[in-house]
Short mmCIF file of N, CA, C and O in Angstrom, two decimals:
data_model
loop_
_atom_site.label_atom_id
_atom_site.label_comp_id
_atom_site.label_asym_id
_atom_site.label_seq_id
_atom_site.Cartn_x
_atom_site.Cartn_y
_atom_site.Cartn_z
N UNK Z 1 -30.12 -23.75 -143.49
CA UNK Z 1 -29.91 -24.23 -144.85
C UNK Z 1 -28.49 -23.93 -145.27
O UNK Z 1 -27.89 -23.20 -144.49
N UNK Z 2 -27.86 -24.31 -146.26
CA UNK Z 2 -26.48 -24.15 -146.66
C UNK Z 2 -26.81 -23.19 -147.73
O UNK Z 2 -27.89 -23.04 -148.30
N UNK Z 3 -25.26 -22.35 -147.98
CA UNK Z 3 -25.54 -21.58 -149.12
C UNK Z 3 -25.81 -22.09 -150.50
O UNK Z 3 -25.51 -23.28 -150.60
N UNK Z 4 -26.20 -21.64 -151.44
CA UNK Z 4 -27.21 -22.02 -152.68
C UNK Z 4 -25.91 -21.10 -153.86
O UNK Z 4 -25.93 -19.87 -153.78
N UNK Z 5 -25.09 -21.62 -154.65
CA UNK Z 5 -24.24 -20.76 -155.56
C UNK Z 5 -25.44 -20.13 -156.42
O UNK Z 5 -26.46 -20.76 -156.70
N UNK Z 6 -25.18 -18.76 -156.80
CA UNK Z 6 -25.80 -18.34 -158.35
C UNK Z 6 -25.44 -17.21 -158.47
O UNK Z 6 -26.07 -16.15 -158.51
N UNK Z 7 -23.68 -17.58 -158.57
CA UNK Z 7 -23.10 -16.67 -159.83
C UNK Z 7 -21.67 -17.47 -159.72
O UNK Z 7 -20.98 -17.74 -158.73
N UNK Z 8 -21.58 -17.62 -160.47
CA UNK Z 8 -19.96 -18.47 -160.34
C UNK Z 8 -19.18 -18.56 -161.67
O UNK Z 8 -19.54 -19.25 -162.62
N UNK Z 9 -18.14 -17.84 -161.66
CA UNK Z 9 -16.98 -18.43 -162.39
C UNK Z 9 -16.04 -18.96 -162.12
O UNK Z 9 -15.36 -18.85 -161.09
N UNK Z 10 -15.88 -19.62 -163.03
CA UNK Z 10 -14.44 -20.88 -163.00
C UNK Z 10 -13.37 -20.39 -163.93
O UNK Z 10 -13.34 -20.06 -165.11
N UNK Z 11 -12.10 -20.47 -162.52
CA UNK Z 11 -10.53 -20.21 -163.01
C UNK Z 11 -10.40 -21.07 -163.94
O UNK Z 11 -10.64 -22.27 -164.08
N UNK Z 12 -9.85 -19.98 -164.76
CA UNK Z 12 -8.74 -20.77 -165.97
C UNK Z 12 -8.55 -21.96 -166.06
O UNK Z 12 -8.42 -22.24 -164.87
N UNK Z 13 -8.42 -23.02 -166.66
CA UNK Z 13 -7.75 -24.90 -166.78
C UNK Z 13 -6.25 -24.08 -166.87
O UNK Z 13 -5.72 -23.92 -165.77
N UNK Z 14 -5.72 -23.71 -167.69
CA UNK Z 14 -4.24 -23.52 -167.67
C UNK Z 14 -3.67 -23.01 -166.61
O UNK Z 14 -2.45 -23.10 -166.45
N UNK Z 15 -4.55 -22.35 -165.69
CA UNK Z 15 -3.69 -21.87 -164.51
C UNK Z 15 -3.85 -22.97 -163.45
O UNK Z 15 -3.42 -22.75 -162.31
N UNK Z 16 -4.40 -24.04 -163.72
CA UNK Z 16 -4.38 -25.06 -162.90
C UNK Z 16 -3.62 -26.27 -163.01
O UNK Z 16 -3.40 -27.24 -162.29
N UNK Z 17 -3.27 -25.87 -164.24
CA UNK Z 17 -1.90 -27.26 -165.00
C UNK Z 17 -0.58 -27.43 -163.47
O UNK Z 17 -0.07 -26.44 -162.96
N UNK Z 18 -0.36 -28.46 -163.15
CA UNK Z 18 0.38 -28.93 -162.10
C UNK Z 18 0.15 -29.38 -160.92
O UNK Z 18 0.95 -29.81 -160.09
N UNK Z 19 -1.75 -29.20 -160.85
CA UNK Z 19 -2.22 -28.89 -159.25
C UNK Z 19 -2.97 -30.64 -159.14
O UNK Z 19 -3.45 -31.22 -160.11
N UNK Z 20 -2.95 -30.87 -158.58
CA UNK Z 20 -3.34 -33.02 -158.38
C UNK Z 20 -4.97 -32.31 -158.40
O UNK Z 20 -5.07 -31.09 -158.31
N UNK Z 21 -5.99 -33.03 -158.49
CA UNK Z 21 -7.15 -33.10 -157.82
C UNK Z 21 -7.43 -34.14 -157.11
O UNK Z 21 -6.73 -35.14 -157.29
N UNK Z 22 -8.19 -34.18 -156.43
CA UNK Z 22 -9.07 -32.91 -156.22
C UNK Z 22 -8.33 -31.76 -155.55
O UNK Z 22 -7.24 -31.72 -154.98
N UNK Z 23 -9.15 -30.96 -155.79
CA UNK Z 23 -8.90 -29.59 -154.68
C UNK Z 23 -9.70 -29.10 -154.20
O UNK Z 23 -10.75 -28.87 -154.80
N UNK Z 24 -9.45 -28.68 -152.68
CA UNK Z 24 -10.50 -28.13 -151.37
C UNK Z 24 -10.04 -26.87 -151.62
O UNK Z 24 -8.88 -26.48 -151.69
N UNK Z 25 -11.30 -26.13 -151.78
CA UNK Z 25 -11.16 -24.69 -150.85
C UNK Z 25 -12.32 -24.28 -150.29
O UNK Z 25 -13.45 -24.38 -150.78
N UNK Z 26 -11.78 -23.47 -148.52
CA UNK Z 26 -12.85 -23.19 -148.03
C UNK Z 26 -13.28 -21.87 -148.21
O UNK Z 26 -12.42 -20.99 -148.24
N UNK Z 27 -14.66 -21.53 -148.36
CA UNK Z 27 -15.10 -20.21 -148.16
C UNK Z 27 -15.76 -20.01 -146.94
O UNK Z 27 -16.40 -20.81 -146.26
N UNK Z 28 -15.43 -18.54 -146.74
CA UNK Z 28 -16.33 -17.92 -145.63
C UNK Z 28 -17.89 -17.52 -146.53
O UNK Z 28 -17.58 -16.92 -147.56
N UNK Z 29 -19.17 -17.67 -146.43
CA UNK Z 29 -20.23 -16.44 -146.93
C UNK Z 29 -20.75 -16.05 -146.23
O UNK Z 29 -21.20 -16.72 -145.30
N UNK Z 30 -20.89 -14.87 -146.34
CA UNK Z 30 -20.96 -14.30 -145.66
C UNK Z 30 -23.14 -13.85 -145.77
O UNK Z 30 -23.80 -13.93 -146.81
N UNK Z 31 -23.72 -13.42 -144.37
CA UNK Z 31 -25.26 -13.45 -144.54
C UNK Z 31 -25.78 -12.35 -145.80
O UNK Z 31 -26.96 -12.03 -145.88
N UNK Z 32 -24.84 -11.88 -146.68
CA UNK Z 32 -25.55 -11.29 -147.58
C UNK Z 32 -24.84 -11.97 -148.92
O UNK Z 32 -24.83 -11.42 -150.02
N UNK Z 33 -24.33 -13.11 -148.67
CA UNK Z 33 -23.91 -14.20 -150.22
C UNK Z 33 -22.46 -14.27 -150.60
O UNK Z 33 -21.85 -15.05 -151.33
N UNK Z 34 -22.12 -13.29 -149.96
CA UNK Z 34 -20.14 -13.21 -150.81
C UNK Z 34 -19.78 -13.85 -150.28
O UNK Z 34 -20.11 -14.56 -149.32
N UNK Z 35 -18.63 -13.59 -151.16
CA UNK Z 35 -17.00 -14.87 -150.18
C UNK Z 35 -16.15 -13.71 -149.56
O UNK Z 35 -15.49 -12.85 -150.13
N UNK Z 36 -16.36 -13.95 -148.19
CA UNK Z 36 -15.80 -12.90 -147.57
C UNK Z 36 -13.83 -13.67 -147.09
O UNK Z 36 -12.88 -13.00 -146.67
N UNK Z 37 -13.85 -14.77 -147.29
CA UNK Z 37 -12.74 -14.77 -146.88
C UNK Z 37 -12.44 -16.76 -147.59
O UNK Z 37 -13.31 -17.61 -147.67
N UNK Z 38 -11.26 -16.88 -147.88
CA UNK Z 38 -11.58 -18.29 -148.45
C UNK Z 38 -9.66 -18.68 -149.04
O UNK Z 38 -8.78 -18.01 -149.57
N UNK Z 39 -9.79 -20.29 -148.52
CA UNK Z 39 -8.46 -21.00 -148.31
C UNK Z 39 -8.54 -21.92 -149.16
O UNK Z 39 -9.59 -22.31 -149.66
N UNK Z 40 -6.94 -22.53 -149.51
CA UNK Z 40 -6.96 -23.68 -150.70
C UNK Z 40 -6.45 -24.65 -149.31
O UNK Z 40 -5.41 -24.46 -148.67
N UNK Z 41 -7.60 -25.85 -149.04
CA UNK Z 41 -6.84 -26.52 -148.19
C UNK Z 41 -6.06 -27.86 -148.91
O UNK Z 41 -5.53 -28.75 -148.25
N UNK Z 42 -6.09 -27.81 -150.18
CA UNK Z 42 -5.49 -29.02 -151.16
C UNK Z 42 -3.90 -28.47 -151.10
O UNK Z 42 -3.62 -27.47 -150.45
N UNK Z 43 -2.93 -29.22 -151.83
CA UNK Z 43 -1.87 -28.84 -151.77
C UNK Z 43 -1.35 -29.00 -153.27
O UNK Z 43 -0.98 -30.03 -153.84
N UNK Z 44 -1.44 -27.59 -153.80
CA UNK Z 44 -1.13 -27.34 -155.26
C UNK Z 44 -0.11 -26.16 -155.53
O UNK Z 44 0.42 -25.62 -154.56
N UNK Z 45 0.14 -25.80 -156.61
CA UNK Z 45 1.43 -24.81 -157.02
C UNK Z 45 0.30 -23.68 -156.36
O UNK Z 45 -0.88 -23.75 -156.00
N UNK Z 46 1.46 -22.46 -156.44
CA UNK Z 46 1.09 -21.20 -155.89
C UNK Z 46 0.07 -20.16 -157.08
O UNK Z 46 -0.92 -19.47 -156.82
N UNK Z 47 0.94 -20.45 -158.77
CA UNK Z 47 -0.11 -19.67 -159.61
C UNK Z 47 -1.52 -20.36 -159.13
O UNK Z 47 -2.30 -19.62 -158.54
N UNK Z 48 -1.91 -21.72 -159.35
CA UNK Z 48 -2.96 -22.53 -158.79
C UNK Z 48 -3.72 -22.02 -157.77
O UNK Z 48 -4.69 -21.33 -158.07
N UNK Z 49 -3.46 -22.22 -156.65
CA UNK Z 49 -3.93 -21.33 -156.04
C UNK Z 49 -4.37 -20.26 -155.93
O UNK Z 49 -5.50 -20.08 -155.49
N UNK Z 50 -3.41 -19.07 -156.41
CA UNK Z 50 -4.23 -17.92 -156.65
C UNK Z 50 -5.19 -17.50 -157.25
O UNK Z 50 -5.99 -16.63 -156.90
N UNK Z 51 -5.09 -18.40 -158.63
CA UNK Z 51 -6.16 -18.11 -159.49
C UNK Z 51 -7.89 -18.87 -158.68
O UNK Z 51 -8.90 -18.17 -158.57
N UNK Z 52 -7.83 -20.39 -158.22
CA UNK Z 52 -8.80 -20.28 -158.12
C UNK Z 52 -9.34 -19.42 -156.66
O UNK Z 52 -10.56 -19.26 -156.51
N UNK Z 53 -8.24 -18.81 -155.44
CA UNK Z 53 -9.00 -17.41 -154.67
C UNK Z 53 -9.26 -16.27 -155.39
O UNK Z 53 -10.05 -15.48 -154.87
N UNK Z 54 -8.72 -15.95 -156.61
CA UNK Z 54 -9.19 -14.81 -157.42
C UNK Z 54 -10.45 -15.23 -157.67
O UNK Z 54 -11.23 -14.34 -157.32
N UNK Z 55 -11.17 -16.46 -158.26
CA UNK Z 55 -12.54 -17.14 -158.69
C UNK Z 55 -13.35 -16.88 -157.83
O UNK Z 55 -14.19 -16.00 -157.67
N UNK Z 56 -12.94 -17.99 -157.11
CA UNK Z 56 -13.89 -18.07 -155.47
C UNK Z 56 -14.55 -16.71 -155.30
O UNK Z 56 -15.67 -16.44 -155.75
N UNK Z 57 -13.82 -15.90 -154.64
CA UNK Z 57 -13.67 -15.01 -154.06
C UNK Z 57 -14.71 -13.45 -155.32
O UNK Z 57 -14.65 -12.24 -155.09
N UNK Z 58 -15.47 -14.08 -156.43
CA UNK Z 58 -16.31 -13.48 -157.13
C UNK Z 58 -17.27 -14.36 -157.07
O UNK Z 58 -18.17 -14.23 -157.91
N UNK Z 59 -17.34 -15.13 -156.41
CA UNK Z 59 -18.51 -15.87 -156.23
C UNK Z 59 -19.74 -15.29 -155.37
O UNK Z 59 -19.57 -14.71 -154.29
N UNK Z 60 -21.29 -15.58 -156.11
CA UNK Z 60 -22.14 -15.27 -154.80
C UNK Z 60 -23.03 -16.00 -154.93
O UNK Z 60 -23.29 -16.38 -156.07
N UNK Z 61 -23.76 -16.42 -153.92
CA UNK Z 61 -24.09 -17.12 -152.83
C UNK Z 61 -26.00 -17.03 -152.27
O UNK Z 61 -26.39 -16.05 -151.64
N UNK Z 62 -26.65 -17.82 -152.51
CA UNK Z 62 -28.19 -17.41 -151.55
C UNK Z 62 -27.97 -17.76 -150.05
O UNK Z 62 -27.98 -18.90 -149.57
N UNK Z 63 -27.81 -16.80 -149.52
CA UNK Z 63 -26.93 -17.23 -147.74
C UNK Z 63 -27.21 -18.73 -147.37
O UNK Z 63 -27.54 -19.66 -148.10
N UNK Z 64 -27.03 -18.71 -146.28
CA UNK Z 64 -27.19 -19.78 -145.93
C UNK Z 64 -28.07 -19.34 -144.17
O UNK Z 64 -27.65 -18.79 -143.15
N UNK Z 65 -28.91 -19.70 -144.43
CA UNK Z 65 -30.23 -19.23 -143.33
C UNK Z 65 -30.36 -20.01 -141.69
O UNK Z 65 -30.73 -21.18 -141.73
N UNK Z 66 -30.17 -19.63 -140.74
CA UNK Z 66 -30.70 -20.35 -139.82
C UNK Z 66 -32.04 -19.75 -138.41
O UNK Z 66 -31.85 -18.79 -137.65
N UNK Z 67 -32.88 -20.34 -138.42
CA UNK Z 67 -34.44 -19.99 -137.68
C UNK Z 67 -34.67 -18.46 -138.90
O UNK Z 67 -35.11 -17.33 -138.66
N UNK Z 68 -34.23 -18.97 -139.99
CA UNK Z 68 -34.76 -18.39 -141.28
C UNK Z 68 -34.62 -16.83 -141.59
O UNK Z 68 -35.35 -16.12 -142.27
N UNK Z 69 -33.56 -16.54 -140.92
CA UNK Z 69 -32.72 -15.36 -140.62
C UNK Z 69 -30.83 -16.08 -141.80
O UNK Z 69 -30.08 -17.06 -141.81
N UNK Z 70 -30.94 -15.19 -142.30
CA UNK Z 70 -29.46 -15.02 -142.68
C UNK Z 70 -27.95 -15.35 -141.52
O UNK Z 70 -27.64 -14.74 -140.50
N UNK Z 71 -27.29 -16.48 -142.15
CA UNK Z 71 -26.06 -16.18 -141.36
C UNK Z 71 -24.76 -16.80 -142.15
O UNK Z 71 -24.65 -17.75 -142.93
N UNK Z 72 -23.97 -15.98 -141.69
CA UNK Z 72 -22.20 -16.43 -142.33
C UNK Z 72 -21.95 -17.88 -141.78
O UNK Z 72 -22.08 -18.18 -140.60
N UNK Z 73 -21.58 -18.75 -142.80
CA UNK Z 73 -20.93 -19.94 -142.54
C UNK Z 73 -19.54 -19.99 -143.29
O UNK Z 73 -19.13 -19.08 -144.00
N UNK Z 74 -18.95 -21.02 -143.06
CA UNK Z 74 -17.86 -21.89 -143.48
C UNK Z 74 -18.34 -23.07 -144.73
O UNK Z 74 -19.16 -23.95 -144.49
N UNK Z 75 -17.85 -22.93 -145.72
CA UNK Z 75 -18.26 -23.66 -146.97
C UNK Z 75 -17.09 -24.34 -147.48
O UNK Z 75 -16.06 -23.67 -147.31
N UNK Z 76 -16.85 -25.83 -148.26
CA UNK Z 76 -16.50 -25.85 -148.50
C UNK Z 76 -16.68 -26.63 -149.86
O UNK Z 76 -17.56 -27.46 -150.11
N UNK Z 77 -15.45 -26.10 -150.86
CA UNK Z 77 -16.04 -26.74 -152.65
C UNK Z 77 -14.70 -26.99 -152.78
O UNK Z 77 -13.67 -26.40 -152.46
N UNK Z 78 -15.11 -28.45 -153.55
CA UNK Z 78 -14.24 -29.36 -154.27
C UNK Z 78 -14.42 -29.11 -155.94
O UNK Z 78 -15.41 -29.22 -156.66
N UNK Z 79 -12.78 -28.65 -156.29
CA UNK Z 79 -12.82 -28.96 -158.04
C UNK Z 79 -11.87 -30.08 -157.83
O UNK Z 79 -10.82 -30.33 -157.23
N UNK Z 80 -13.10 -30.88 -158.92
CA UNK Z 80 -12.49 -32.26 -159.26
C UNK Z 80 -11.54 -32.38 -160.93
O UNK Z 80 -10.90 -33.34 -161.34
N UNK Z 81 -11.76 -31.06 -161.59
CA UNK Z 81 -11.50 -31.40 -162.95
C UNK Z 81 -12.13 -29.61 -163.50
O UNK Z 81 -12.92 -28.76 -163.08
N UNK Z 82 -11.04 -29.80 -164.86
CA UNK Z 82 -11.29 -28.27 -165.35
C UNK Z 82 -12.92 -28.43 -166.16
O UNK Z 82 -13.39 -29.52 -166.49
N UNK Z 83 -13.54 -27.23 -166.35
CA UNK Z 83 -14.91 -27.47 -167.00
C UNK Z 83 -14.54 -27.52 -168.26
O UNK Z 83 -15.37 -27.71 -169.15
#
């Protein structure tokens, strides 16, 4: 199964002023829900970026399961627009 979000905050709109959308970033989650590791693969300013790996990166996660055992995948989320 893929991971399931339920807890998520969303970076700032003003720290995203300059950045095109969409924007990719990948996460690692890890088999107990975090973002253990996670990239902006869009191409936006640098505050931009940081702020939304500061976000991401408090994000958690209902793992993502396989033969119904827990395991770390590669995720990836698109912001299309500030909330």
């Amino acid at each position: 199964t893929e991971p399931v979000e339920i807890a998520r905050v969303e970076p700032e709109c003003r720290l995203l002023e300059g950045a095109a959308r969409p924007i990719m970033v990948e996460l690692i989650v890890t088999k107990d829900g975090r973002v253990e590791g996670a990239r902006v693969l869009s191409n936006a300013p640098q505050p931009a970026k940081a702020a939304l790996l500061a976000s991401v990166k408090t994000w958690r996660f209902r793992p993502s399961t396989f033969n119904e055992r827990p395991v770390p995948v590669f995720f990836t989320v698109t912001f299309r627009r500030c909330p």
